[in-house]
Amino acid sequence: MTVPELEDYFSGINLPQTLELYPGTKLNDVAQCVDTHLTVLKIYGNIRPYECFYDRLLKIKEMVEKEQENSEE
């Protein structure tokens, strides 16, 4: 998934306020995290020192999608 595709995805959804990304890693402002991560990737691209930003965005996307699936059941 490209950075513009991630940007499009996150611009069209409601994000939770908080999210436990990993055990012991809680995001208190998911929207702000997504915004700053996208900004970093737009500036620097998906190069090795910034791969973690891309990986976290994919993890957030995965968790949001899973949460949406669970709420539809």
Backbone as a ProteinNet text record, in pm:
[ID]
protein_1_A
[PRIMARY]
MTVPELEDYFSGINLPQTLELYPGTKLNDVAQCVDTHLTVLKIYGNIRPYECFYDRLLKIKEMVEKEQENSEE
[TERTIARY]
85.6	0	90.6	58.8	140.7	100.1	184.6	154.3	28.7	12.6	-112.8	-236.3	-223.2	-336.2	-370	-266.5	-290.3	-356.3	-309.8	-367.2	-515.4	-548.2	-688.1	-771.1	-715.7	-787.8	-820.1	-720.1	-739.8	-821.9	-828.9	-907	-1056.7	-1094.7	-1236	-1299.3	-1232.5	-1288.8	-1287.3	-1370	-1368.3	-1271.4	-1177.1	-1078.1	-1116.3	-1080.6	-1104.5	-1014.3	-1052.4	-969	-840.1	-851.7	-734.2	-729.8	-611.3	-591.9	-467.8	-478.8	-359.4	-296.4	-192.2	-127.6	-58.2	16.8	86.4	74.2	96.9	94.9	193	141.8	225	243.3	185.5	195.9	55.6	15.9	-118	-108.2	-188.7	-199.6	-314.3	-286.2	-389.6	-465.2	-408.4	-474.1	-440.9	-523	-497.1	-493.1	-585.6	-589.2	-460.4	-411	-285.9	-168.6	-166.1	-59.4	-59.3	-176.6	-187.3	-139.7	-183.4	-145.8	6.2	68.7	213.7	290.3	243.2	311.1	301.6	185.8	171.1	261	270	355.8	501.3	548	686.3	710.6	618.7	636.4	630.8	548	543.3	674	735.3	861.6	977.8	988.4	1106.8	1087.3	963.6	938.5	952.6	930.7	936.3	1076.4	1174.1	1311.2	1341	1444	1472.6	1456.3	1512.8	1496.5	1351.9	1264.3	1125.5	1025.3	1074.2	985.1	887.8	931.7	844.5	718.2	726.7	609	507.7	557.7	473.2	410.6	494.2	446	337.2	353.9	252.2	122.2	130.7	8	-66.1	7.6	-56.8	-121.5	-54.6	-109	-236.2	-234.4	-353.5	-467.4	-438.1	-539	-599.4	-514.2	-559.5	-649.9	-610.3	-689.1	-822.5	-824	-948.3	-1043.7	-991	-1074.8	-1132.3	-1049.8	-1097	-1205.2	-1187.5	-1286.9	-1418.3	-1409.8	-1529.5	-1602.2	-1526.5	-1587.5	-1659.8	-1598.9	-1659.4	-1785.6	-1788.5	-1907.2	-2023.1	-1993.1	-2098.3	-2166.4	-2102.1	-2158.3	-2269
-116.8	0	123.6	217.4	337.9	440.3	538.6	645	721	758.7	824.6	737.2	605.9	516	514.6	513.6	520.1	652.7	760.3	891.6	893.9	839	831.6	746.8	634.6	546.4	618.2	678.8	741.6	869.9	932.7	1055.7	1027.4	904.6	875	794.8	779.9	697.3	769.8	721	768.5	682.5	746.8	674.5	677	570.6	575.2	680.2	729.3	827.1	762.3	642.7	571.8	432.5	373	239.7	179.2	53.7	-15.9	-85.1	-23.5	-71.5	-204.6	-212.2	-333.6	-339.6	-455.3	-458.9	-356.2	-266.3	-162.4	-38.4	-37.7	78.3	127.9	234.7	290	424.9	441.6	570.1	646.6	764.6	844.2	933	960.4	1041	978.8	884.1	807.1	896.9	990.3	1079.3	1160.4	1211.5	1288.7	1200	1078.6	984.1	956	928.2	900.7	1021.9	1139.8	1261.9	1282.6	1269.9	1291.9	1183.3	1059.6	951.6	971.6	1012.8	1038.9	1155.2	1257	1371.7	1328.9	1249.6	1201.1	1120.3	1032.3	949	1031.6	1135.9	1221.9	1299.1	1336.1	1410.5	1319.4	1206.9	1121.9	996.5	958.4	836.6	714.4	601.1	475.2	417.4	489.9	441.5	382.1	305.7	224.2	296.3	412.9	473.4	507.9	514.1	555	442.8	320.4	207	184	215.9	193.7	279.4	397.2	482.9	416.2	360.5	289.8	166.6	90.9	-30.7	-0.2	106.3	143.5	183.8	256.1	293.8	170	72.2	-51.6	-124.5	-124	-188.4	-116.5	15.7	93	61.2	58.2	26.7	-111	-207.3	-344.2	-349	-279.7	-281.4	-209.3	-99.7	-26.2	-111.9	-179.2	-265.7	-381.1	-439.2	-548.7	-499.8	-381.5	-322.7	-297.3	-250.3	-224.9	-355.6	-460.5	-591.4	-643.7	-628.2	-677	-598.2	-470.5	-390.6	-418	-472.9	-504.8	-636.7	-719.3	-852.6	-844.7
0	0	0	-85.2	-95.6	10	30.4	126.2	83.7	-45.6	-85.3	-61.4	-79.5	-52.7	96.7	179.7	323.8	361.6	301	328.2	289.9	174.5	131.7	227.6	269.1	360.6	490.6	551.8	681.9	675	557.9	547.7	544.5	513.7	497.8	609.3	724.8	830.2	964.5	1053.8	1192.2	1270.1	1335.1	1413	1560.5	1633	1777.2	1841.6	1958.1	2028.5	2075.5	2135.4	2186.3	2127	2132.1	2075.9	2138.6	2182	2230.6	2110.9	2059.6	1937.9	1961.4	2067.6	2110.4	2261.6	2322.5	2469	2525.9	2606	2665.8	2580.1	2459.6	2371.1	2339.4	2408.3	2389.5	2320.3	2217.7	2149.2	2212.1	2265.2	2330.7	2233.4	2117.9	2015.2	1879.6	1838.7	1717.2	1594.5	1583.6	1466.9	1455.2	1567.1	1565.9	1526.6	1577.8	1543.2	1393.3	1337.8	1194.5	1114.5	1155	1084.3	1084.7	1200.9	1207.9	1132.9	1140.6	1068.7	917.6	869.7	725.8	682.8	764.8	733.8	722.2	816.5	812.5	685.8	652.2	532.2	403.9	401.3	282.3	266.5	377	370.5	335.5	405.9	393.5	309.2	285.2	210.3	298.8	241	315.1	305.4	358.3	359.6	496.9	504.9	623.3	757.7	780.7	913.5	948.4	848.7	872.4	846.3	827.9	802.9	918.3	1040.4	1156.9	1148.5	1088.9	1073	980	871.7	775.2	841.4	913	978.3	1081	1157.5	1257	1189.5	1077.5	1006.5	956.8	906.8	862.6	980.4	1094.8	1214.5	1260.4	1260.5	1297.7	1201.9	1073	971.2	997.6	1022.8	1049.5	1172.8	1277.9	1401.2	1384.2	1311.2	1286.3	1203.3	1102.6	1019.3	1101.2	1188.8	1273.1	1368.5	1424.4	1514.2	1440.9	1315.4	1235.9	1204.8	1173.4	1145.4	1268.6	1384.7	1508	1543.4	1511.5	1543.8	1448.6	1330.4	1234	1265	1346.6	1376.7	1477.5
[MASK]
+++++++++++++++++++++++++++++++++++++++++++++++++++++++++++++++++++++++++

